[in-house]
Amino acid sequence: MALWRIRATVDDRPGYLSVLTASLALRGVNILAVQVHTTELGAVDDFLVDAPDRLTEADLRAAVERGRGRNCWVARSEARGLADQPTRVLGLAGRLVRDPDAAGETLRVLLGADAVTWRPTPAAAPGGVDGTTMLLADPAGGSYELRRREPSFTPAEYARAQALVELAATVARRDADRVTLVLPDAAEVLVRPATAEDLAGVLELHAGCSHRSRQRRYLSGAGHPAPARLRRLLEPARGLTLVATAGPAGTAATVVAMANLLGEGDEAEAALLVRDDWQRRGLGSALLRRLLGHADRAGYAAVLLHVQAENTPMLRTVRGVDRPTSVERDGAVLTVTVPLAPRPVAPLRPADATARARRSH
């Protein structure tokens, strides 16, 4: 017996797939796996089969055609083809997480492409598939062009490839956000985006902070936030959480500070928690500047900070970022607003202007 891959288009009508599978079964072909790719021309069925050694490529092609399949493509396969598609994609995604620069090779393996070309300029036309050519937008800038001799690409393959490219760009952005800060006293800390895996370190951070530091961070009470709440803070639905870690060389890094930017509407709220022995060393100011920079890039209109009126160190930190601010007082709590540069607004097209005028009457 030998492994083959067969791809054919079948009319998306009741019973047509069973006719094709029956034609293969009559020749002793065992179907091990099948994927269905929906296209405008019909359902493209991708089979991994185990066929008798006596059958040739021509025999398999003839069996497919007798089973009402068209645009048939047949090629020998290897044992690794026995891994199902979700498993292969997850494996390739894991590779990208470890090495986002391997996006081109990952795409080649995923789709069996003969050539993968990255271009620094954006695609001239919207991404998509055109026969044996695929064009992918790179979220980091530029585009990928994939080519293979056969079979033609399908929309499902395009969706998988675009998802992997976006994953690579996300991982690359995460790595780019990792920075080593040298504080005024020459101490070094690593600042990076937080993940759920930082929960234990952040719990230790809270345990290492004084009652007063926790109260200034959370405004009411000074207990330890529940793990579920901290988990949400580490990976907010909108915004960014940074952690700063430090430790002697050769030892596990310890979380010494956490900075949160939580988005809601066109505004975001920022908050800091710095371990007591790392306060007044410039770390809070550095973290706040990075949060404001992220808020600028994300297009928020303003960043708010709720600060206890007696929290002089935090107010000094805000002044230290050298941005215009406004302050409102509500009892013992001040709300400091840092306005950001507005997003550029694209000029209305004539049709849009006309539609808006109609809605205003």
XYZ file of C-alpha atoms in Angstrom:
361
model
C 0.000 0.000 0.000
C 1.139 3.577 -0.728
C 0.138 7.010 0.548
C -1.249 9.534 -1.944
C -2.796 12.977 -1.795
C -5.740 13.595 -4.075
C -7.461 16.923 -4.604
C -10.529 17.359 -6.765
C -13.478 19.688 -7.177
C -16.883 18.125 -6.597
C -20.265 19.726 -7.178
C -21.682 20.741 -3.814
C -24.830 18.651 -4.235
C -26.226 15.803 -2.134
C -24.655 12.456 -2.931
C -21.830 13.690 -5.177
C -19.097 13.116 -2.605
C -20.347 9.599 -1.956
C -20.088 8.827 -5.678
C -16.431 9.873 -5.639
C -15.585 7.889 -2.504
C -17.375 4.822 -3.902
C -15.307 5.043 -7.098
C -12.119 5.036 -5.019
C -13.339 2.194 -2.810
C -13.987 -0.022 -5.850
C -10.239 0.114 -6.533
C -9.280 -0.737 -2.950
C -8.378 2.840 -2.008
C -8.744 3.576 1.711
C -9.473 7.223 2.612
C -7.482 8.152 5.738
C -8.403 11.844 5.986
C -10.374 14.421 4.053
C -10.574 18.207 4.141
C -13.249 20.199 2.360
C -12.354 23.641 0.944
C -15.378 25.698 -0.078
C -14.869 27.709 -3.273
C -17.066 29.526 -5.770
C -16.594 26.677 -8.259
C -17.651 23.950 -5.862
C -16.256 21.983 -2.941
C -12.562 21.139 -3.284
C -11.995 17.841 -1.484
C -8.451 17.110 -0.318
C -7.936 13.397 0.448
C -5.075 11.522 2.063
C -5.476 7.932 0.865
C -3.784 4.551 1.175
C -3.876 2.855 -2.231
C -2.719 -0.581 -3.461
C 0.823 -0.560 -4.815
C -0.386 -1.571 -8.267
C -2.322 1.692 -8.738
C -0.558 4.509 -10.561
C -1.202 8.225 -10.617
C -3.131 7.774 -13.851
C -5.296 5.055 -12.246
C -6.197 7.299 -9.328
C -6.938 10.219 -11.606
C -9.232 8.017 -13.706
C -11.034 6.808 -10.563
C -11.666 10.395 -9.479
C -12.999 11.385 -12.893
C -15.319 8.373 -12.950
C -16.560 9.541 -9.546
C -17.592 12.928 -11.041
C -14.531 14.748 -9.703
C -12.825 17.392 -11.844
C -9.670 19.504 -11.802
C -7.963 16.481 -10.285
C -4.485 16.640 -8.765
C -2.655 13.531 -7.510
C 0.748 13.290 -5.797
C 2.608 10.813 -3.592
C 2.575 11.627 0.107
C 4.759 10.794 3.094
C 4.014 9.377 6.538
C 4.044 12.889 8.020
C 0.912 13.532 6.000
C -0.901 11.329 8.515
C -0.847 14.208 10.993
C -4.180 16.004 10.723
C -4.256 19.586 9.523
C -5.068 21.235 12.895
C -2.105 19.417 14.466
C 0.232 20.572 11.682
C -0.963 24.166 11.920
C -0.551 24.193 15.711
C 2.958 22.820 15.345
C 3.860 25.520 12.834
C 2.298 28.191 15.062
C 4.489 26.985 17.917
C 7.518 27.323 15.673
C 6.550 30.902 14.859
C 6.202 31.766 18.547
C 9.773 30.589 19.060
C 11.096 32.223 15.889
C 8.841 34.851 14.236
C 11.502 35.402 11.557
C 10.695 31.935 10.186
C 7.376 33.120 8.696
C 8.481 32.518 5.103
C 9.675 28.964 5.726
C 6.563 28.224 7.802
C 4.324 29.328 4.931
C 6.295 27.164 2.508
C 5.865 24.079 4.723
C 2.194 24.779 5.429
C 1.189 25.131 1.790
C 3.863 23.164 -0.035
C 4.819 26.331 -1.920
C 7.611 26.221 -4.475
C 8.599 29.841 -3.769
C 7.865 32.360 -1.015
C 8.930 35.962 -1.648
C 8.705 38.812 0.860
C 8.557 42.335 -0.551
C 9.117 45.493 1.534
C 6.317 47.359 -0.241
C 2.619 46.717 0.462
C 0.691 44.661 -2.043
C -0.559 46.721 -4.982
C -3.863 44.842 -4.917
C -5.885 43.311 -2.082
C -4.505 40.001 -0.856
C -6.037 36.767 -1.999
C -5.520 33.815 -4.309
C -5.292 33.691 -8.065
C -4.799 30.108 -9.181
C -1.318 29.030 -8.126
C -0.354 32.470 -6.754
C -1.205 33.780 -3.300
C -0.673 37.323 -2.015
C -0.593 37.965 1.742
C -0.457 41.286 3.559
C 2.240 41.435 6.220
C 0.846 43.372 9.220
C 4.409 44.446 10.027
C 4.666 46.055 6.576
C 5.238 44.658 3.121
C 3.716 41.530 1.633
C 4.334 37.869 0.886
C 3.900 36.268 -2.520
C 3.568 32.476 -2.676
C 3.701 30.350 -5.789
C 3.379 26.646 -6.446
C 3.108 24.685 -9.643
C -0.007 22.783 -8.512
C -2.627 22.462 -7.155
C -4.330 25.865 -7.139
C -4.609 27.640 -3.807
C -7.990 27.756 -2.076
C -9.594 30.469 0.099
C -9.275 28.159 3.129
C -5.520 27.916 2.594
C -5.332 31.684 2.243
C -7.141 32.136 5.577
C -4.731 29.750 7.336
C -1.696 31.445 5.818
C -2.900 34.949 6.717
C -3.557 33.820 10.302
C 0.018 32.521 10.598
C 1.448 35.746 9.156
C -0.554 37.791 11.666
C 0.679 35.537 14.487
C 4.292 36.095 13.394
C 3.729 39.876 13.349
C 2.148 39.784 16.818
C 5.078 37.824 18.256
C 7.551 40.169 16.573
C 5.790 43.204 18.071
C 5.850 41.551 21.490
C 9.584 40.948 21.221
C 10.132 44.513 20.022
C 8.380 45.765 23.175
C 10.994 44.031 25.356
C 13.572 46.562 26.468
C 16.297 46.700 29.095
C 16.165 49.951 31.069
C 19.217 51.372 32.801
C 18.000 53.496 35.700
C 19.826 56.615 36.972
C 21.488 54.542 39.715
C 22.821 52.112 37.028
C 20.421 49.326 38.006
C 19.037 47.348 35.063
C 15.476 46.053 34.663
C 13.813 44.211 31.813
C 10.459 45.693 30.772
C 8.150 43.569 28.642
C 4.448 42.943 27.975
C 2.863 40.757 30.632
C 1.322 37.341 30.033
C -0.861 35.067 32.146
C 2.303 33.165 33.098
C 3.374 36.208 35.153
C 0.572 35.667 37.670
C 2.795 34.039 40.312
C 5.406 36.795 39.985
C 2.779 39.531 40.228
C 1.299 37.913 43.339
C 4.786 38.011 44.876
C 5.080 41.657 43.838
C 1.910 42.505 45.760
C 3.116 40.541 48.788
C 6.396 42.468 48.704
C 4.689 45.868 48.603
C 3.745 47.781 51.711
C 0.162 48.375 52.800
C 0.548 52.017 51.744
C 1.831 51.192 48.237
C -1.061 48.817 47.562
C -3.574 51.359 48.873
C -2.167 54.042 46.587
C -2.417 51.688 43.610
C -5.979 50.470 44.221
C -7.281 53.580 46.091
C -9.630 51.649 48.390
C -8.330 49.006 50.789
C -4.877 47.521 50.792
C -5.552 43.814 50.544
C -4.232 41.542 47.849
C -6.354 41.511 44.665
C -7.850 38.116 43.851
C -5.885 36.015 41.337
C -8.810 36.197 38.902
C -8.660 39.999 38.921
C -4.900 40.022 38.452
C -5.225 37.580 35.566
C -7.555 40.040 33.821
C -5.120 42.884 34.489
C -2.225 40.923 33.006
C -3.972 40.401 29.678
C -6.558 43.179 29.288
C -9.094 42.979 26.481
C -8.016 46.472 25.416
C -4.796 48.118 26.441
C -1.452 46.843 27.688
C 0.153 45.592 30.873
C 3.904 45.806 31.363
C 6.006 44.067 33.985
C 9.520 45.041 35.049
C 11.772 42.232 36.214
C 15.195 42.289 37.841
C 17.567 39.928 39.568
C 21.219 38.960 39.901
C 22.794 37.251 36.905
C 22.137 33.527 36.827
C 19.028 33.739 39.011
C 15.349 33.800 38.176
C 14.087 37.322 37.477
C 11.694 38.829 40.005
C 8.783 41.093 39.106
C 9.500 44.443 40.761
C 6.835 46.598 39.081
C 3.621 46.396 37.060
C 2.117 49.068 34.808
C -1.437 48.852 33.468
C -3.128 50.660 30.579
C -6.811 49.734 30.372
C -8.759 51.069 27.412
C -12.423 52.034 27.412
C -13.886 53.941 24.494
C -11.461 56.583 23.247
C -9.760 56.913 26.643
C -7.456 54.662 28.663
C -6.687 54.494 32.363
C -3.098 54.067 33.569
C -1.897 52.772 36.945
C 1.458 51.738 38.426
C 2.611 49.484 41.234
C 6.324 49.593 42.086
C 7.841 47.569 44.899
C 8.911 49.809 47.780
C 12.653 49.205 47.421
C 12.443 50.175 43.709
C 10.548 53.428 44.249
C 12.187 56.861 43.741
C 14.668 55.324 41.287
C 13.071 56.468 38.014
C 11.341 53.173 37.237
C 7.789 54.525 37.579
C 8.516 57.419 35.221
C 10.014 55.063 32.622
C 6.999 52.763 32.772
C 4.520 55.639 32.505
C 6.323 57.009 29.436
C 6.054 53.616 27.730
C 2.335 53.393 28.542
C 1.743 56.856 27.093
C 3.710 55.931 23.980
C 1.564 52.848 23.486
C -1.603 54.909 24.006
C -0.392 57.368 21.356
C 0.174 54.578 18.837
C -3.161 52.953 19.656
C -4.996 56.214 18.904
C -6.500 56.969 22.330
C -7.637 60.548 22.857
C -6.441 60.755 26.463
C -4.993 58.772 29.351
C -6.465 59.141 32.849
C -4.742 58.489 36.160
C -6.679 58.354 39.441
C -4.286 59.424 42.189
C -4.748 60.035 45.906
C -4.203 63.713 46.630
C -1.534 62.867 49.210
C 0.385 60.632 46.761
C 3.099 63.192 46.075
C 5.531 60.683 44.465
C 2.966 59.659 41.826
C 2.068 63.276 41.072
C 5.770 64.005 40.694
C 6.047 61.035 38.303
C 3.237 62.414 36.142
C 4.864 65.839 36.000
C 8.139 64.167 35.066
C 6.831 62.859 31.745
C 6.673 66.478 30.572
C 3.213 66.408 28.992
C 0.331 68.847 29.422
C -2.213 67.682 31.994
C -5.460 68.751 33.604
C -6.531 67.828 37.138
C -9.991 67.374 38.675
C -10.560 66.686 42.366
C -13.221 64.441 43.882
C -12.667 64.369 47.628
C -9.305 62.764 48.354
C -8.834 61.508 44.780
C -7.434 63.485 41.866
C -8.131 62.555 38.238
C -5.182 63.558 36.091
C -5.916 63.692 32.353
C -3.107 63.527 29.830
C -4.486 64.519 26.397
C -2.936 62.773 23.411
C -2.549 63.770 19.789
C -5.856 63.238 17.940
C -6.063 60.613 15.220
C -5.826 62.017 11.691
C -9.229 62.043 10.041
C -9.358 61.012 6.389
C -11.147 63.522 4.137
C -14.658 62.559 3.190
C -15.233 61.205 -0.263
C -17.993 63.024 -2.191
C -20.399 60.095 -1.736
C -19.758 59.996 2.032
C -20.290 63.752 2.336
C -23.582 63.496 0.488
C -24.786 60.638 2.703
C -23.845 62.557 5.874
C -25.689 65.655 4.645
C -28.817 63.589 4.029
C -28.685 62.113 7.560
C -28.369 65.607 9.080
C -31.719 66.750 7.632
